[in-house]
Amino acid sequence: LSWDPSPTPEVAGYKIYYKQDNANYPFDGTGAAEGNSPVDVGDTLSATLTELGDDVVYFFTVTAYSTDSESSYSNVVSNGWLPALVIPTVGATNEPVPVTFRWETAPSDYDVTYTLFYGTDQTEVRNVEIIVVPPPISGNNTILPGVIVTLVALLLLTLRYRPATKLSQQAVALLYVILLGGMLTACGGGGGGGDSASDRSTTSTESTVFSVNKGSSDYHQAYDLEPSTTYYWKVVATDTQDPNLTYESEVRQFTTENF
């Protein structure tokens, strides 16, 4: 691992924090020959951790420390692939609205979809519960309403040509209402095309974090941001064959312009 020097002249050294399997705090990993997390590597800009497990994804972050304080975590990196955030850049200020979020796509041997999360609470964004939303039904979305329309129409025709059938006028009226509703539903279905992103919420209803399911897209424009406000954001890639297999980016922050 290597990193840029801290601009603070009082820095006495650096610590490496590590953890396996996920990038959620705290970084309390164990197993490296150099010690459990954090590893104090002194006043150097590179270090190597050895004897970590094979075929295990580890996450790393670095802090700088002085004699009486320690910095916040750096960006998080991993020995496996993670979605790399492109824009907004770390700590960007006066970010114009609409804000364009962009991230790097996965290598060709990954089959994933992307979900963007953003909000004003760093902890909520970092720990937001991810709910996997199934993809929309392929093909014509009006099949089910069409079936309902057909069945109700057949029933009405049967009643029309079978006078002996006893049915109240209210029941017949109800059938006509169902028929009309089914026709309207069928006519209104099938929208939302265009971008491969579905832009559907994937967080629980209790969460204040915004989430956007972007499908295979690598960007999103957000118009619903407040002026002069700090936001936190991340991207989670989900394997299309195994929804339990996810790849989570670091959490970044930016501040919108005053408009």
mmCIF file with all atom_site columns, N, CA and C in Angstrom, residues 61-128:
data_model
loop_
_atom_site.group_PDB
_atom_site.id
_atom_site.type_symbol
_atom_site.label_atom_id
_atom_site.label_alt_id
_atom_site.label_comp_id
_atom_site.label_asym_id
_atom_site.label_entity_id
_atom_site.label_seq_id
_atom_site.pdbx_PDB_ins_code
_atom_site.Cartn_x
_atom_site.Cartn_y
_atom_site.Cartn_z
_atom_site.occupancy
_atom_site.B_iso_or_equiv
_atom_site.pdbx_formal_charge
_atom_site.auth_seq_id
_atom_site.auth_comp_id
_atom_site.auth_asym_id
_atom_site.auth_atom_id
_atom_site.pdbx_PDB_model_num
ATOM 1   N N  . THR A 1 61  ? -7.659  1.234   4.734   1.00 0.00 ? 61  THR A N  1
ATOM 2   C CA . THR A 1 61  ? -7.710  2.686   4.804   1.00 0.00 ? 61  THR A CA 1
ATOM 3   C C  . THR A 1 61  ? -6.568  3.156   5.702   1.00 0.00 ? 61  THR A C  1
ATOM 4   N N  . VAL A 1 62  ? -6.179  4.410   5.558   1.00 0.00 ? 62  VAL A N  1
ATOM 5   C CA . VAL A 1 62  ? -5.002  4.934   6.264   1.00 0.00 ? 62  VAL A CA 1
ATOM 6   C C  . VAL A 1 62  ? -5.386  6.202   7.016   1.00 0.00 ? 62  VAL A C  1
ATOM 7   N N  . THR A 1 63  ? -4.785  6.396   8.176   1.00 0.00 ? 63  THR A N  1
ATOM 8   C CA . THR A 1 63  ? -4.920  7.659   8.908   1.00 0.00 ? 63  THR A CA 1
ATOM 9   C C  . THR A 1 63  ? -3.531  8.216   9.196   1.00 0.00 ? 63  THR A C  1
ATOM 10  N N  . ALA A 1 64  ? -3.481  9.522   9.380   1.00 0.00 ? 64  ALA A N  1
ATOM 11  C CA . ALA A 1 64  ? -2.257  10.183  9.832   1.00 0.00 ? 64  ALA A CA 1
ATOM 12  C C  . ALA A 1 64  ? -2.446  10.580  11.291  1.00 0.00 ? 64  ALA A C  1
ATOM 13  N N  . TYR A 1 65  ? -1.361  10.545  12.049  1.00 0.00 ? 65  TYR A N  1
ATOM 14  C CA . TYR A 1 65  ? -1.487  10.913  13.462  1.00 0.00 ? 65  TYR A CA 1
ATOM 15  C C  . TYR A 1 65  ? -0.333  11.810  13.883  1.00 0.00 ? 65  TYR A C  1
ATOM 16  N N  . SER A 1 66  ? -0.622  12.617  14.908  1.00 0.00 ? 66  SER A N  1
ATOM 17  C CA . SER A 1 66  ? 0.400   13.444  15.549  1.00 0.00 ? 66  SER A CA 1
ATOM 18  C C  . SER A 1 66  ? 0.539   12.963  16.983  1.00 0.00 ? 66  SER A C  1
ATOM 19  N N  . THR A 1 67  ? 1.206   13.725  17.804  1.00 0.00 ? 67  THR A N  1
ATOM 20  C CA . THR A 1 67  ? 1.416   13.292  19.189  1.00 0.00 ? 67  THR A CA 1
ATOM 21  C C  . THR A 1 67  ? 0.122   13.277  19.996  1.00 0.00 ? 67  THR A C  1
ATOM 22  N N  . ASP A 1 68  ? -0.873  14.058  19.572  1.00 0.00 ? 68  ASP A N  1
ATOM 23  C CA . ASP A 1 68  ? -2.093  14.143  20.377  1.00 0.00 ? 68  ASP A CA 1
ATOM 24  C C  . ASP A 1 68  ? -3.392  13.988  19.585  1.00 0.00 ? 68  ASP A C  1
ATOM 25  N N  . SER A 1 69  ? -3.331  13.643  18.312  1.00 0.00 ? 69  SER A N  1
ATOM 26  C CA . SER A 1 69  ? -4.571  13.494  17.542  1.00 0.00 ? 69  SER A CA 1
ATOM 27  C C  . SER A 1 69  ? -4.356  12.552  16.361  1.00 0.00 ? 69  SER A C  1
ATOM 28  N N  . GLU A 1 70  ? -5.471  12.173  15.740  1.00 0.00 ? 70  GLU A N  1
ATOM 29  C CA . GLU A 1 70  ? -5.437  11.274  14.584  1.00 0.00 ? 70  GLU A CA 1
ATOM 30  C C  . GLU A 1 70  ? -6.458  11.754  13.559  1.00 0.00 ? 70  GLU A C  1
ATOM 31  N N  . SER A 1 71  ? -6.090  11.670  12.300  1.00 0.00 ? 71  SER A N  1
ATOM 32  C CA . SER A 1 71  ? -6.965  12.160  11.237  1.00 0.00 ? 71  SER A CA 1
ATOM 33  C C  . SER A 1 71  ? -8.141  11.217  11.011  1.00 0.00 ? 71  SER A C  1
ATOM 34  N N  . SER A 1 72  ? -9.061  11.641  10.180  1.00 0.00 ? 72  SER A N  1
ATOM 35  C CA . SER A 1 72  ? -10.135 10.754  9.740   1.00 0.00 ? 72  SER A CA 1
ATOM 36  C C  . SER A 1 72  ? -9.570  9.757   8.734   1.00 0.00 ? 72  SER A C  1
ATOM 37  N N  . TYR A 1 73  ? -10.374 8.763   8.374   1.00 0.00 ? 73  TYR A N  1
ATOM 38  C CA . TYR A 1 73  ? -9.921  7.742   7.434   1.00 0.00 ? 73  TYR A CA 1
ATOM 39  C C  . TYR A 1 73  ? -9.709  8.327   6.041   1.00 0.00 ? 73  TYR A C  1
ATOM 40  N N  . SER A 1 74  ? -8.740  7.760   5.340   1.00 0.00 ? 74  SER A N  1
ATOM 41  C CA . SER A 1 74  ? -8.568  8.079   3.926   1.00 0.00 ? 74  SER A CA 1
ATOM 42  C C  . SER A 1 74  ? -9.642  7.358   3.123   1.00 0.00 ? 74  SER A C  1
ATOM 43  N N  . ASN A 1 75  ? -9.571  7.460   1.795   1.00 0.00 ? 75  ASN A N  1
ATOM 44  C CA . ASN A 1 75  ? -10.461 6.645   0.968   1.00 0.00 ? 75  ASN A CA 1
ATOM 45  C C  . ASN A 1 75  ? -10.143 5.169   1.186   1.00 0.00 ? 75  ASN A C  1
ATOM 46  N N  . VAL A 1 76  ? -11.111 4.331   0.927   1.00 0.00 ? 76  VAL A N  1
ATOM 47  C CA . VAL A 1 76  ? -10.974 2.889   1.139   1.00 0.00 ? 76  VAL A CA 1
ATOM 48  C C  . VAL A 1 76  ? -10.551 2.224   -0.164  1.00 0.00 ? 76  VAL A C  1
ATOM 49  N N  . VAL A 1 77  ? -9.580  1.326   -0.078  1.00 0.00 ? 77  VAL A N  1
ATOM 50  C CA . VAL A 1 77  ? -9.145  0.550   -1.239  1.00 0.00 ? 77  VAL A CA 1
ATOM 51  C C  . VAL A 1 77  ? -9.265  -0.930  -0.904  1.00 0.00 ? 77  VAL A C  1
ATOM 52  N N  . SER A 1 78  ? -9.170  -1.752  -1.927  1.00 0.00 ? 78  SER A N  1
ATOM 53  C CA . SER A 1 78  ? -9.349  -3.188  -1.735  1.00 0.00 ? 78  SER A CA 1
ATOM 54  C C  . SER A 1 78  ? -8.426  -3.954  -2.652  1.00 0.00 ? 78  SER A C  1
ATOM 55  N N  . ASN A 1 79  ? -8.119  -5.195  -2.260  1.00 0.00 ? 79  ASN A N  1
ATOM 56  C CA . ASN A 1 79  ? -7.334  -6.068  -3.130  1.00 0.00 ? 79  ASN A CA 1
ATOM 57  C C  . ASN A 1 79  ? -8.203  -6.748  -4.178  1.00 0.00 ? 79  ASN A C  1
ATOM 58  N N  . GLY A 1 80  ? -9.516  -6.569  -4.102  1.00 0.00 ? 80  GLY A N  1
ATOM 59  C CA . GLY A 1 80  ? -10.440 -7.073  -5.116  1.00 0.00 ? 80  GLY A CA 1
ATOM 60  C C  . GLY A 1 80  ? -11.094 -5.912  -5.822  1.00 0.00 ? 80  GLY A C  1
ATOM 61  N N  . TRP A 1 81  ? -11.905 -6.196  -6.869  1.00 0.00 ? 81  TRP A N  1
ATOM 62  C CA . TRP A 1 81  ? -12.555 -5.101  -7.587  1.00 0.00 ? 81  TRP A CA 1
ATOM 63  C C  . TRP A 1 81  ? -13.667 -4.488  -6.753  1.00 0.00 ? 81  TRP A C  1
ATOM 64  N N  . LEU A 1 82  ? -13.722 -3.161  -6.776  1.00 0.00 ? 82  LEU A N  1
ATOM 65  C CA . LEU A 1 82  ? -14.807 -2.400  -6.166  1.00 0.00 ? 82  LEU A CA 1
ATOM 66  C C  . LEU A 1 82  ? -15.190 -1.281  -7.120  1.00 0.00 ? 82  LEU A C  1
ATOM 67  N N  . PRO A 1 83  ? -16.431 -0.817  -7.083  1.00 0.00 ? 83  PRO A N  1
ATOM 68  C CA . PRO A 1 83  ? -16.794 0.315   -7.937  1.00 0.00 ? 83  PRO A CA 1
ATOM 69  C C  . PRO A 1 83  ? -15.968 1.546   -7.562  1.00 0.00 ? 83  PRO A C  1
ATOM 70  N N  . ALA A 1 84  ? -15.225 2.080   -8.503  1.00 0.00 ? 84  ALA A N  1
ATOM 71  C CA . ALA A 1 84  ? -14.422 3.280   -8.262  1.00 0.00 ? 84  ALA A CA 1
ATOM 72  C C  . ALA A 1 84  ? -15.258 4.513   -8.579  1.00 0.00 ? 84  ALA A C  1
ATOM 73  N N  . LEU A 1 85  ? -15.387 5.413   -7.619  1.00 0.00 ? 85  LEU A N  1
ATOM 74  C CA . LEU A 1 85  ? -16.177 6.627   -7.806  1.00 0.00 ? 85  LEU A CA 1
ATOM 75  C C  . LEU A 1 85  ? -15.362 7.657   -8.579  1.00 0.00 ? 85  LEU A C  1
ATOM 76  N N  . VAL A 1 86  ? -15.981 8.299   -9.559  1.00 0.00 ? 86  VAL A N  1
ATOM 77  C CA . VAL A 1 86  ? -15.273 9.246   -10.428 1.00 0.00 ? 86  VAL A CA 1
ATOM 78  C C  . VAL A 1 86  ? -15.630 10.683  -10.063 1.00 0.00 ? 86  VAL A C  1
ATOM 79  N N  . ILE A 1 87  ? -16.896 11.046  -10.198 1.00 0.00 ? 87  ILE A N  1
ATOM 80  C CA . ILE A 1 87  ? -17.355 12.387  -9.828  1.00 0.00 ? 87  ILE A CA 1
ATOM 81  C C  . ILE A 1 87  ? -18.694 12.279  -9.114  1.00 0.00 ? 87  ILE A C  1
ATOM 82  N N  . PRO A 1 88  ? -18.954 13.213  -8.178  1.00 0.00 ? 88  PRO A N  1
ATOM 83  C CA . PRO A 1 88  ? -18.124 14.312  -7.692  1.00 0.00 ? 88  PRO A CA 1
ATOM 84  C C  . PRO A 1 88  ? -16.851 13.796  -6.999  1.00 0.00 ? 88  PRO A C  1
ATOM 85  N N  . THR A 1 89  ? -15.798 14.579  -7.070  1.00 0.00 ? 89  THR A N  1
ATOM 86  C CA . THR A 1 89  ? -14.544 14.197  -6.452  1.00 0.00 ? 89  THR A CA 1
ATOM 87  C C  . THR A 1 89  ? -14.635 14.330  -4.933  1.00 0.00 ? 89  THR A C  1
ATOM 88  N N  . VAL A 1 90  ? -13.664 13.754  -4.243  1.00 0.00 ? 90  VAL A N  1
ATOM 89  C CA . VAL A 1 90  ? -13.666 13.766  -2.778  1.00 0.00 ? 90  VAL A CA 1
ATOM 90  C C  . VAL A 1 90  ? -13.652 15.198  -2.254  1.00 0.00 ? 90  VAL A C  1
ATOM 91  N N  . GLY A 1 91  ? -14.618 15.529  -1.407  1.00 0.00 ? 91  GLY A N  1
ATOM 92  C CA . GLY A 1 91  ? -14.656 16.839  -0.776  1.00 0.00 ? 91  GLY A CA 1
ATOM 93  C C  . GLY A 1 91  ? -14.968 17.991  -1.704  1.00 0.00 ? 91  GLY A C  1
ATOM 94  N N  . ALA A 1 92  ? -15.550 17.716  -2.873  1.00 0.00 ? 92  ALA A N  1
ATOM 95  C CA . ALA A 1 92  ? -15.864 18.784  -3.827  1.00 0.00 ? 92  ALA A CA 1
ATOM 96  C C  . ALA A 1 92  ? -16.799 19.811  -3.194  1.00 0.00 ? 92  ALA A C  1
ATOM 97  N N  . THR A 1 93  ? -16.581 21.084  -3.507  1.00 0.00 ? 93  THR A N  1
ATOM 98  C CA . THR A 1 93  ? -17.437 22.157  -3.002  1.00 0.00 ? 93  THR A CA 1
ATOM 99  C C  . THR A 1 93  ? -18.065 22.903  -4.172  1.00 0.00 ? 93  THR A C  1
ATOM 100 N N  . ASN A 1 94  ? -19.139 23.623  -3.880  1.00 0.00 ? 94  ASN A N  1
ATOM 101 C CA . ASN A 1 94  ? -19.855 24.386  -4.906  1.00 0.00 ? 94  ASN A CA 1
ATOM 102 C C  . ASN A 1 94  ? -20.231 23.516  -6.095  1.00 0.00 ? 94  ASN A C  1
ATOM 103 N N  . GLU A 1 95  ? -20.656 22.291  -5.811  1.00 0.00 ? 95  GLU A N  1
ATOM 104 C CA . GLU A 1 95  ? -21.049 21.362  -6.875  1.00 0.00 ? 95  GLU A CA 1
ATOM 105 C C  . GLU A 1 95  ? -22.387 21.826  -7.459  1.00 0.00 ? 95  GLU A C  1
ATOM 106 N N  . PRO A 1 96  ? -22.430 22.102  -8.771  1.00 0.00 ? 96  PRO A N  1
ATOM 107 C CA . PRO A 1 96  ? -23.671 22.605  -9.365  1.00 0.00 ? 96  PRO A CA 1
ATOM 108 C C  . PRO A 1 96  ? -24.760 21.542  -9.412  1.00 0.00 ? 96  PRO A C  1
ATOM 109 N N  . VAL A 1 97  ? -25.994 21.988  -9.255  1.00 0.00 ? 97  VAL A N  1
ATOM 110 C CA . VAL A 1 97  ? -27.163 21.109  -9.332  1.00 0.00 ? 97  VAL A CA 1
ATOM 111 C C  . VAL A 1 97  ? -27.845 21.336  -10.680 1.00 0.00 ? 97  VAL A C  1
ATOM 112 N N  . PRO A 1 98  ? -28.193 20.308  -11.446 1.00 0.00 ? 98  PRO A N  1
ATOM 113 C CA . PRO A 1 98  ? -28.163 18.897  -11.044 1.00 0.00 ? 98  PRO A CA 1
ATOM 114 C C  . PRO A 1 98  ? -26.743 18.360  -10.920 1.00 0.00 ? 98  PRO A C  1
ATOM 115 N N  . VAL A 1 99  ? -26.552 17.492  -9.945  1.00 0.00 ? 99  VAL A N  1
ATOM 116 C CA . VAL A 1 99  ? -25.255 16.861  -9.721  1.00 0.00 ? 99  VAL A CA 1
ATOM 117 C C  . VAL A 1 99  ? -25.170 15.593  -10.561 1.00 0.00 ? 99  VAL A C  1
ATOM 118 N N  . THR A 1 100 ? -24.059 15.452  -11.257 1.00 0.00 ? 100 THR A N  1
ATOM 119 C CA . THR A 1 100 ? -23.824 14.231  -12.028 1.00 0.00 ? 100 THR A CA 1
ATOM 120 C C  . THR A 1 100 ? -22.952 13.286  -11.219 1.00 0.00 ? 100 THR A C  1
ATOM 121 N N  . PHE A 1 101 ? -23.478 12.118  -10.910 1.00 0.00 ? 101 PHE A N  1
ATOM 122 C CA . PHE A 1 101 ? -22.711 11.058  -10.264 1.00 0.00 ? 101 PHE A CA 1
ATOM 123 C C  . PHE A 1 101 ? -22.189 10.128  -11.364 1.00 0.00 ? 101 PHE A C  1
ATOM 124 N N  . ARG A 1 102 ? -20.924 9.781   -11.275 1.00 0.00 ? 102 ARG A N  1
ATOM 125 C CA . ARG A 1 102 ? -20.364 8.848   -12.257 1.00 0.00 ? 102 ARG A CA 1
ATOM 126 C C  . ARG A 1 102 ? -19.397 7.900   -11.556 1.00 0.00 ? 102 ARG A C  1
ATOM 127 N N  . TRP A 1 103 ? -19.358 6.663   -12.009 1.00 0.00 ? 103 TRP A N  1
ATOM 128 C CA . TRP A 1 103 ? -18.476 5.654   -11.435 1.00 0.00 ? 103 TRP A CA 1
ATOM 129 C C  . TRP A 1 103 ? -17.957 4.759   -12.555 1.00 0.00 ? 103 TRP A C  1
ATOM 130 N N  . GLU A 1 104 ? -16.864 4.058   -12.254 1.00 0.00 ? 104 GLU A N  1
ATOM 131 C CA . GLU A 1 104 ? -16.284 3.149   -13.239 1.00 0.00 ? 104 GLU A CA 1
ATOM 132 C C  . GLU A 1 104 ? -17.065 1.840   -13.257 1.00 0.00 ? 104 GLU A C  1
ATOM 133 N N  . THR A 1 105 ? -17.215 1.285   -14.439 1.00 0.00 ? 105 THR A N  1
ATOM 134 C CA . THR A 1 105 ? -17.925 0.014   -14.557 1.00 0.00 ? 105 THR A CA 1
ATOM 135 C C  . THR A 1 105 ? -16.989 -1.148  -14.245 1.00 0.00 ? 105 THR A C  1
ATOM 136 N N  . ALA A 1 106 ? -17.583 -2.296  -13.999 1.00 0.00 ? 106 ALA A N  1
ATOM 137 C CA . ALA A 1 106 ? -16.818 -3.485  -13.615 1.00 0.00 ? 106 ALA A CA 1
ATOM 138 C C  . ALA A 1 106 ? -16.080 -4.069  -14.815 1.00 0.00 ? 106 ALA A C  1
ATOM 139 N N  . PRO A 1 107 ? -15.038 -4.863  -14.561 1.00 0.00 ? 107 PRO A N  1
ATOM 140 C CA . PRO A 1 107 ? -14.377 -5.592  -15.650 1.00 0.00 ? 107 PRO A CA 1
ATOM 141 C C  . PRO A 1 107 ? -15.366 -6.489  -16.387 1.00 0.00 ? 107 PRO A C  1
ATOM 142 N N  . SER A 1 108 ? -14.997 -6.904  -17.574 1.00 0.00 ? 108 SER A N  1
ATOM 143 C CA . SER A 1 108 ? -15.922 -7.635  -18.446 1.00 0.00 ? 108 SER A CA 1
ATOM 144 C C  . SER A 1 108 ? -16.373 -8.971  -17.864 1.00 0.00 ? 108 SER A C  1
ATOM 145 N N  . ASP A 1 109 ? -15.587 -9.548  -16.937 1.00 0.00 ? 109 ASP A N  1
ATOM 146 C CA . ASP A 1 109 ? -15.978 -10.843 -16.380 1.00 0.00 ? 109 ASP A CA 1
ATOM 147 C C  . ASP A 1 109 ? -16.928 -10.713 -15.188 1.00 0.00 ? 109 ASP A C  1
ATOM 148 N N  . TYR A 1 110 ? -17.367 -9.488  -14.877 1.00 0.00 ? 110 TYR A N  1
ATOM 149 C CA . TYR A 1 110 ? -18.369 -9.263  -13.834 1.00 0.00 ? 110 TYR A CA 1
ATOM 150 C C  . TYR A 1 110 ? -19.699 -8.952  -14.508 1.00 0.00 ? 110 TYR A C  1
ATOM 151 N N  . ASP A 1 111 ? -20.756 -9.589  -14.040 1.00 0.00 ? 111 ASP A N  1
ATOM 152 C CA . ASP A 1 111 ? -22.102 -9.320  -14.550 1.00 0.00 ? 111 ASP A CA 1
ATOM 153 C C  . ASP A 1 111 ? -22.907 -8.705  -13.410 1.00 0.00 ? 111 ASP A C  1
ATOM 154 N N  . VAL A 1 112 ? -22.923 -7.375  -13.348 1.00 0.00 ? 112 VAL A N  1
ATOM 155 C CA . VAL A 1 112 ? -23.498 -6.687  -12.199 1.00 0.00 ? 112 VAL A CA 1
ATOM 156 C C  . VAL A 1 112 ? -24.420 -5.552  -12.638 1.00 0.00 ? 112 VAL A C  1
ATOM 157 N N  . THR A 1 113 ? -25.262 -5.137  -11.715 1.00 0.00 ? 113 THR A N  1
ATOM 158 C CA . THR A 1 113 ? -26.037 -3.908  -11.858 1.00 0.00 ? 113 THR A CA 1
ATOM 159 C C  . THR A 1 113 ? -25.627 -2.964  -10.734 1.00 0.00 ? 113 THR A C  1
ATOM 160 N N  . TYR A 1 114 ? -25.914 -1.682  -10.909 1.00 0.00 ? 114 TYR A N  1
ATOM 161 C CA . TYR A 1 114 ? -25.428 -0.675  -9.972  1.00 0.00 ? 114 TYR A CA 1
ATOM 162 C C  . TYR A 1 114 ? -26.585 0.041   -9.276  1.00 0.00 ? 114 TYR A C  1
ATOM 163 N N  . THR A 1 115 ? -26.393 0.292   -7.986  1.00 0.00 ? 115 THR A N  1
ATOM 164 C CA . THR A 1 115 ? -27.342 1.090   -7.219  1.00 0.00 ? 115 THR A CA 1
ATOM 165 C C  . THR A 1 115 ? -26.590 2.245   -6.576  1.00 0.00 ? 115 THR A C  1
ATOM 166 N N  . LEU A 1 116 ? -27.077 3.451   -6.813  1.00 0.00 ? 116 LEU A N  1
ATOM 167 C CA . LEU A 1 116 ? -26.491 4.657   -6.241  1.00 0.00 ? 116 LEU A CA 1
ATOM 168 C C  . LEU A 1 116 ? -27.227 5.020   -4.958  1.00 0.00 ? 116 LEU A C  1
ATOM 169 N N  . PHE A 1 117 ? -26.474 5.342   -3.912  1.00 0.00 ? 117 PHE A N  1
ATOM 170 C CA . PHE A 1 117 ? -27.046 5.800   -2.647  1.00 0.00 ? 117 PHE A CA 1
ATOM 171 C C  . PHE A 1 117 ? -26.473 7.175   -2.323  1.00 0.00 ? 117 PHE A C  1
ATOM 172 N N  . TYR A 1 118 ? -27.324 8.106   -1.890  1.00 0.00 ? 118 TYR A N  1
ATOM 173 C CA . TYR A 1 118 ? -26.818 9.396   -1.444  1.00 0.00 ? 118 TYR A CA 1
ATOM 174 C C  . TYR A 1 118 ? -27.767 10.002  -0.416  1.00 0.00 ? 118 TYR A C  1
ATOM 175 N N  . GLY A 1 119 ? -27.192 10.807  0.485   1.00 0.00 ? 119 GLY A N  1
ATOM 176 C CA . GLY A 1 119 ? -27.974 11.430  1.541   1.00 0.00 ? 119 GLY A CA 1
ATOM 177 C C  . GLY A 1 119 ? -27.096 12.348  2.359   1.00 0.00 ? 119 GLY A C  1
ATOM 178 N N  . THR A 1 120 ? -27.678 12.993  3.347   1.00 0.00 ? 120 THR A N  1
ATOM 179 C CA . THR A 1 120 ? -26.947 13.975  4.146   1.00 0.00 ? 120 THR A CA 1
ATOM 180 C C  . THR A 1 120 ? -26.366 13.395  5.428   1.00 0.00 ? 120 THR A C  1
ATOM 181 N N  . ASP A 1 121 ? -26.664 12.143  5.723   1.00 0.00 ? 121 ASP A N  1
ATOM 182 C CA . ASP A 1 121 ? -26.152 11.498  6.936   1.00 0.00 ? 121 ASP A CA 1
ATOM 183 C C  . ASP A 1 121 ? -25.142 10.428  6.538   1.00 0.00 ? 121 ASP A C  1
ATOM 184 N N  . GLN A 1 122 ? -23.884 10.655  6.884   1.00 0.00 ? 122 GLN A N  1
ATOM 185 C CA . GLN A 1 122 ? -22.825 9.734   6.475   1.00 0.00 ? 122 GLN A CA 1
ATOM 186 C C  . GLN A 1 122 ? -23.048 8.328   7.008   1.00 0.00 ? 122 GLN A C  1
ATOM 187 N N  . THR A 1 123 ? -23.461 8.222   8.262   1.00 0.00 ? 123 THR A N  1
ATOM 188 C CA . THR A 1 123 ? -23.667 6.907   8.863   1.00 0.00 ? 123 THR A CA 1
ATOM 189 C C  . THR A 1 123 ? -24.785 6.152   8.161   1.00 0.00 ? 123 THR A C  1
ATOM 190 N N  . GLU A 1 124 ? -25.867 6.847   7.838   1.00 0.00 ? 124 GLU A N  1
ATOM 191 C CA . GLU A 1 124 ? -26.977 6.189   7.154   1.00 0.00 ? 124 GLU A CA 1
ATOM 192 C C  . GLU A 1 124 ? -26.570 5.714   5.764   1.00 0.00 ? 124 GLU A C  1
ATOM 193 N N  . VAL A 1 125 ? -25.829 6.547   5.051   1.00 0.00 ? 125 VAL A N  1
ATOM 194 C CA . VAL A 1 125 ? -25.383 6.143   3.711   1.00 0.00 ? 125 VAL A CA 1
ATOM 195 C C  . VAL A 1 125 ? -24.459 4.937   3.806   1.00 0.00 ? 125 VAL A C  1
ATOM 196 N N  . ARG A 1 126 ? -23.577 4.954   4.787   1.00 0.00 ? 126 ARG A N  1
ATOM 197 C CA . ARG A 1 126 ? -22.617 3.861   4.919   1.00 0.00 ? 126 ARG A CA 1
ATOM 198 C C  . ARG A 1 126 ? -23.300 2.551   5.294   1.00 0.00 ? 126 ARG A C  1
ATOM 199 N N  . ASN A 1 127 ? -24.304 2.615   6.149   1.00 0.00 ? 127 ASN A N  1
ATOM 200 C CA . ASN A 1 127 ? -24.901 1.397   6.693   1.00 0.00 ? 127 ASN A CA 1
ATOM 201 C C  . ASN A 1 127 ? -26.303 1.115   6.168   1.00 0.00 ? 127 ASN A C  1
ATOM 202 N N  . VAL A 1 128 ? -26.707 1.784   5.108   1.00 0.00 ? 128 VAL A N  1
ATOM 203 C CA . VAL A 1 128 ? -28.067 1.630   4.610   1.00 0.00 ? 128 VAL A CA 1
ATOM 204 C C  . VAL A 1 128 ? -28.358 0.174   4.263   1.00 0.00 ? 128 VAL A C  1
#
